[in-house]
């Protein structure tokens, strides 16, 4: 990873320095679920303030870290009808493998959109890198409000070297005069064949949690994500 960072800085420029947004213990807990990780929700706007015309277009990406975020921007640029809402899962922030970038913010800058981001996992790969998180978020051409992150009460199938748990990111927007609630969710997938029965049960309970919170919003709901 040191070689990767050196090559990044040599060809791209000095890697950005990002601050920690999650609380982190000094040593790795033996039981990851005994550690209640809390993270600061991040929002931002790079919107051009041009109100989209026509029907809204929704898009969903599992970024798988975000290594190919530039290719995504390029492909969206080729579209005649560009997305007005993009739901994003598994986007890195401050991780060496993706150049220490905040991937969701980079997408927002390139696509001129508003964003909200909620970290779900703090990657515990080495003691020197205590910033790296992966998380979920929403990109929108419409202003976003009342954003919140809900870490699921029900979790399973822990990945090694990670703290935290899967979550859903909520935000509200007004589209053509209609108030809508947007939800980007990352449900359980399991880590091995032996996890699948537990995974199915937990995934069902996580979907119920989304429904329960969504019922508090009196309007139209759009839920997307990696299910």
Tab-separated table of C-alpha atoms in Angstrom:
chain	number	residue	atom	x	y	z
A	1	UNK	CA	0.000	0.000	0.000
A	2	UNK	CA	2.942	2.343	0.592
A	3	UNK	CA	3.993	1.900	-3.054
A	4	UNK	CA	0.424	2.615	-4.171
A	5	UNK	CA	0.311	5.816	-2.131
A	6	UNK	CA	3.667	6.934	-3.507
A	7	UNK	CA	2.569	6.317	-7.102
A	8	UNK	CA	-0.708	8.166	-6.452
A	9	UNK	CA	1.094	11.202	-5.087
A	10	UNK	CA	3.680	11.163	-7.902
A	11	UNK	CA	1.204	10.968	-10.806
A	12	UNK	CA	-1.931	12.540	-9.329
A	13	UNK	CA	-0.661	14.884	-6.646
A	14	UNK	CA	-0.533	14.934	-2.874
A	15	UNK	CA	-3.250	12.728	-1.434
A	16	UNK	CA	-5.940	14.653	0.454
A	17	UNK	CA	-5.853	14.668	4.237
A	18	UNK	CA	-9.232	13.818	5.708
A	19	UNK	CA	-10.331	14.040	9.328
A	20	UNK	CA	-11.726	11.189	11.358
A	21	UNK	CA	-15.525	11.117	11.440
A	22	UNK	CA	-15.982	7.997	13.604
A	23	UNK	CA	-15.041	7.282	17.177
A	24	UNK	CA	-12.370	4.589	17.317
A	25	UNK	CA	-10.967	2.602	20.251
A	26	UNK	CA	-7.231	2.257	20.807
A	27	UNK	CA	-7.319	-1.500	20.234
A	28	UNK	CA	-9.500	-3.762	18.138
A	29	UNK	CA	-12.402	-5.132	20.231
A	30	UNK	CA	-12.536	-8.917	20.469
A	31	UNK	CA	-16.268	-8.793	19.853
A	32	UNK	CA	-17.022	-6.243	17.098
A	33	UNK	CA	-20.722	-6.168	17.957
A	34	UNK	CA	-19.956	-5.083	21.502
A	35	UNK	CA	-18.576	-1.829	20.130
A	36	UNK	CA	-21.176	0.799	19.347
A	37	UNK	CA	-19.477	2.908	16.662
A	38	UNK	CA	-20.927	6.334	15.976
A	39	UNK	CA	-19.964	8.489	13.011
A	40	UNK	CA	-20.594	12.045	11.946
A	41	UNK	CA	-23.014	12.310	9.019
A	42	UNK	CA	-21.602	14.378	6.162
A	43	UNK	CA	-23.516	16.603	3.761
A	44	UNK	CA	-22.467	18.975	1.016
A	45	UNK	CA	-23.547	20.747	-2.128
A	46	UNK	CA	-21.858	21.228	-5.482
A	47	UNK	CA	-25.153	21.849	-7.252
A	48	UNK	CA	-25.377	24.236	-10.182
A	49	UNK	CA	-28.836	25.208	-8.822
A	50	UNK	CA	-30.482	24.401	-12.147
A	51	UNK	CA	-33.902	22.857	-11.498
A	52	UNK	CA	-34.162	19.570	-13.432
A	53	UNK	CA	-36.830	19.484	-16.126
A	54	UNK	CA	-38.939	16.486	-17.034
A	55	UNK	CA	-39.492	13.370	-14.986
A	56	UNK	CA	-36.950	12.485	-12.289
A	57	UNK	CA	-34.526	9.712	-13.166
A	58	UNK	CA	-33.220	7.434	-10.408
A	59	UNK	CA	-29.998	5.440	-10.490
A	60	UNK	CA	-28.361	2.995	-8.082
A	61	UNK	CA	-24.675	2.094	-7.734
A	62	UNK	CA	-22.840	-0.275	-5.465
A	63	UNK	CA	-19.457	1.410	-5.753
A	64	UNK	CA	-17.457	-1.559	-4.432
A	65	UNK	CA	-15.166	1.007	-2.762
A	66	UNK	CA	-15.208	3.477	-5.654
A	67	UNK	CA	-12.101	2.586	-7.636
A	68	UNK	CA	-13.959	3.216	-10.909
A	69	UNK	CA	-15.789	6.408	-9.953
A	70	UNK	CA	-14.315	8.343	-12.888
A	71	UNK	CA	-15.647	5.773	-15.362
A	72	UNK	CA	-19.094	6.192	-13.805
A	73	UNK	CA	-18.911	9.961	-14.299
A	74	UNK	CA	-17.855	9.435	-17.920
A	75	UNK	CA	-20.736	7.046	-18.652
A	76	UNK	CA	-23.289	9.347	-17.039
A	77	UNK	CA	-21.910	12.194	-19.153
A	78	UNK	CA	-22.809	10.226	-22.284
A	79	UNK	CA	-26.453	9.850	-21.271
A	80	UNK	CA	-29.095	12.008	-22.958
A	81	UNK	CA	-31.289	11.827	-19.857
A	82	UNK	CA	-29.040	12.124	-16.842
A	83	UNK	CA	-29.995	10.898	-13.373
A	84	UNK	CA	-31.414	13.413	-10.932
A	85	UNK	CA	-31.109	11.076	-7.911
A	86	UNK	CA	-28.309	8.530	-7.410
A	87	UNK	CA	-28.321	6.065	-4.518
A	88	UNK	CA	-24.820	4.905	-3.570
A	89	UNK	CA	-23.561	1.972	-1.508
A	90	UNK	CA	-20.058	0.961	-0.389
A	91	UNK	CA	-18.317	4.262	-1.124
A	92	UNK	CA	-14.868	4.836	0.402
A	93	UNK	CA	-13.708	7.862	2.321
A	94	UNK	CA	-10.035	8.297	3.155
A	95	UNK	CA	-8.927	4.798	2.123
A	96	UNK	CA	-5.550	4.100	0.522
A	97	UNK	CA	-7.016	1.761	-2.097
A	98	UNK	CA	-9.005	4.640	-3.587
A	99	UNK	CA	-6.353	7.338	-3.259
A	100	UNK	CA	-7.550	8.596	0.154
A	101	UNK	CA	-10.416	10.317	-1.644
A	102	UNK	CA	-13.942	10.957	-0.410
A	103	UNK	CA	-15.607	9.132	-3.294
A	104	UNK	CA	-19.137	10.441	-2.789
A	105	UNK	CA	-17.868	14.015	-2.635
A	106	UNK	CA	-15.853	13.502	-5.821
A	107	UNK	CA	-18.980	12.255	-7.571
A	108	UNK	CA	-20.977	15.231	-6.278
A	109	UNK	CA	-18.347	17.661	-7.567
A	110	UNK	CA	-18.148	16.049	-10.994
A	111	UNK	CA	-21.916	15.704	-11.429
A	112	UNK	CA	-22.829	19.022	-9.755
A	113	UNK	CA	-25.092	17.461	-7.150
A	114	UNK	CA	-25.973	17.678	-3.466
A	115	UNK	CA	-24.998	14.771	-1.240
A	116	UNK	CA	-25.434	13.108	2.125
A	117	UNK	CA	-23.101	10.364	3.380
A	118	UNK	CA	-23.265	7.971	6.307
A	119	UNK	CA	-20.274	5.792	7.173
A	120	UNK	CA	-21.194	2.243	8.104
A	121	UNK	CA	-17.796	0.591	8.585
A	122	UNK	CA	-14.506	1.878	9.899
A	123	UNK	CA	-11.849	-0.175	8.152
A	124	UNK	CA	-9.272	-1.428	10.656
A	125	UNK	CA	-6.386	-2.389	8.405
A	126	UNK	CA	-3.458	-0.798	10.181
A	127	UNK	CA	-2.929	1.535	13.103
A	128	UNK	CA	-1.560	4.325	10.907
A	129	UNK	CA	-4.750	4.673	8.860
A	130	UNK	CA	-7.535	5.490	11.301
A	131	UNK	CA	-9.663	7.509	8.898
A	132	UNK	CA	-10.759	4.967	6.258
A	133	UNK	CA	-14.505	4.353	6.174
A	134	UNK	CA	-16.923	2.832	3.716
A	135	UNK	CA	-20.515	3.945	3.650
A	136	UNK	CA	-23.698	4.775	1.809
A	137	UNK	CA	-25.253	7.963	0.537
A	138	UNK	CA	-27.518	9.895	-1.764
A	139	UNK	CA	-26.651	12.272	-4.608
A	140	UNK	CA	-29.372	14.646	-5.745
A	141	UNK	CA	-29.979	17.451	-8.196
A	142	UNK	CA	-32.682	18.610	-5.789
A	143	UNK	CA	-31.861	20.193	-2.412
A	144	UNK	CA	-31.777	17.622	0.399
A	145	UNK	CA	-33.121	18.186	3.900
A	146	UNK	CA	-33.804	16.288	7.139
A	147	UNK	CA	-31.014	13.808	6.415
A	148	UNK	CA	-30.301	11.049	8.912
A	149	UNK	CA	-28.427	7.780	9.163
A	150	UNK	CA	-29.921	4.694	10.784
A	151	UNK	CA	-27.581	1.881	11.749
A	152	UNK	CA	-29.631	-1.295	11.707
A	153	UNK	CA	-30.425	-2.814	15.059
A	154	UNK	CA	-30.101	-6.282	13.543
A	155	UNK	CA	-26.668	-7.247	12.177
A	156	UNK	CA	-24.849	-10.442	11.296
A	157	UNK	CA	-21.981	-11.979	9.378
A	158	UNK	CA	-19.139	-9.731	10.463
A	159	UNK	CA	-16.277	-8.952	8.083
A	160	UNK	CA	-12.831	-9.028	9.698
A	161	UNK	CA	-10.932	-5.766	10.242
A	162	UNK	CA	-14.127	-3.704	10.376
A	163	UNK	CA	-16.016	-1.874	13.060
A	164	UNK	CA	-19.597	-0.707	12.765
A	165	UNK	CA	-22.614	-2.125	11.008
A	166	UNK	CA	-24.789	-1.850	7.944
A	167	UNK	CA	-27.066	1.152	7.698
A	168	UNK	CA	-29.598	3.119	5.698
A	169	UNK	CA	-29.272	6.793	4.769
A	170	UNK	CA	-32.431	8.909	4.610
A	171	UNK	CA	-33.058	12.361	3.168
A	172	UNK	CA	-36.035	14.360	1.968
A	173	UNK	CA	-36.450	16.308	-1.255
A	174	UNK	CA	-39.191	18.154	-3.101
A	175	UNK	CA	-39.584	16.934	-6.673
A	176	UNK	CA	-42.038	18.769	-8.923
A	177	UNK	CA	-43.877	20.013	-5.853
A	178	UNK	CA	-44.108	16.576	-4.245
A	179	UNK	CA	-42.343	15.854	-0.953
A	180	UNK	CA	-40.460	12.568	-1.105
A	181	UNK	CA	-38.303	10.577	1.268
A	182	UNK	CA	-35.223	8.974	-0.269
A	183	UNK	CA	-33.538	5.948	1.278
A	184	UNK	CA	-30.207	4.372	0.334
A	185	UNK	CA	-29.973	1.015	2.086
A	186	UNK	CA	-27.252	-1.599	2.360
A	187	UNK	CA	-28.808	-4.832	3.606
A	188	UNK	CA	-26.992	-7.900	4.864
A	189	UNK	CA	-25.447	-10.201	2.261
A	190	UNK	CA	-23.543	-12.719	4.383
A	191	UNK	CA	-19.890	-13.614	4.167
A	192	UNK	CA	-20.036	-17.357	3.499
A	193	UNK	CA	-22.467	-20.141	2.636
A	194	UNK	CA	-22.875	-20.985	6.310
A	195	UNK	CA	-24.225	-17.472	6.962
A	196	UNK	CA	-27.054	-17.572	4.455
A	197	UNK	CA	-29.927	-18.666	6.699
A	198	UNK	CA	-29.020	-16.084	9.318
A	199	UNK	CA	-28.472	-13.530	6.553
A	200	UNK	CA	-31.978	-14.000	5.134
A	201	UNK	CA	-33.550	-13.538	8.567
A	202	UNK	CA	-31.477	-10.457	9.369
A	203	UNK	CA	-32.105	-8.920	5.943
A	204	UNK	CA	-35.851	-9.268	6.495
A	205	UNK	CA	-35.584	-7.561	9.887
A	206	UNK	CA	-33.487	-4.738	8.393
A	207	UNK	CA	-36.155	-4.141	5.742
A	208	UNK	CA	-38.739	-3.967	8.527
A	209	UNK	CA	-36.632	-1.337	10.298
A	210	UNK	CA	-36.610	0.794	7.135
A	211	UNK	CA	-40.374	0.462	6.798
A	212	UNK	CA	-40.927	1.381	10.440
A	213	UNK	CA	-38.897	4.592	10.161
A	214	UNK	CA	-40.380	5.439	6.766
A	215	UNK	CA	-43.913	5.291	8.149
A	216	UNK	CA	-43.175	8.454	10.118
A	217	UNK	CA	-42.888	10.391	6.844
A	218	UNK	CA	-46.218	11.430	5.340
A	219	UNK	CA	-45.352	11.477	1.677
A	220	UNK	CA	-43.914	9.462	-1.198
A	221	UNK	CA	-41.073	7.042	-0.501
A	222	UNK	CA	-38.271	5.848	-2.758
A	223	UNK	CA	-36.082	3.068	-1.357
A	224	UNK	CA	-33.071	1.775	-3.243
A	225	UNK	CA	-29.809	0.071	-2.452
A	226	UNK	CA	-27.933	-3.194	-2.311
A	227	UNK	CA	-30.496	-5.715	-1.095
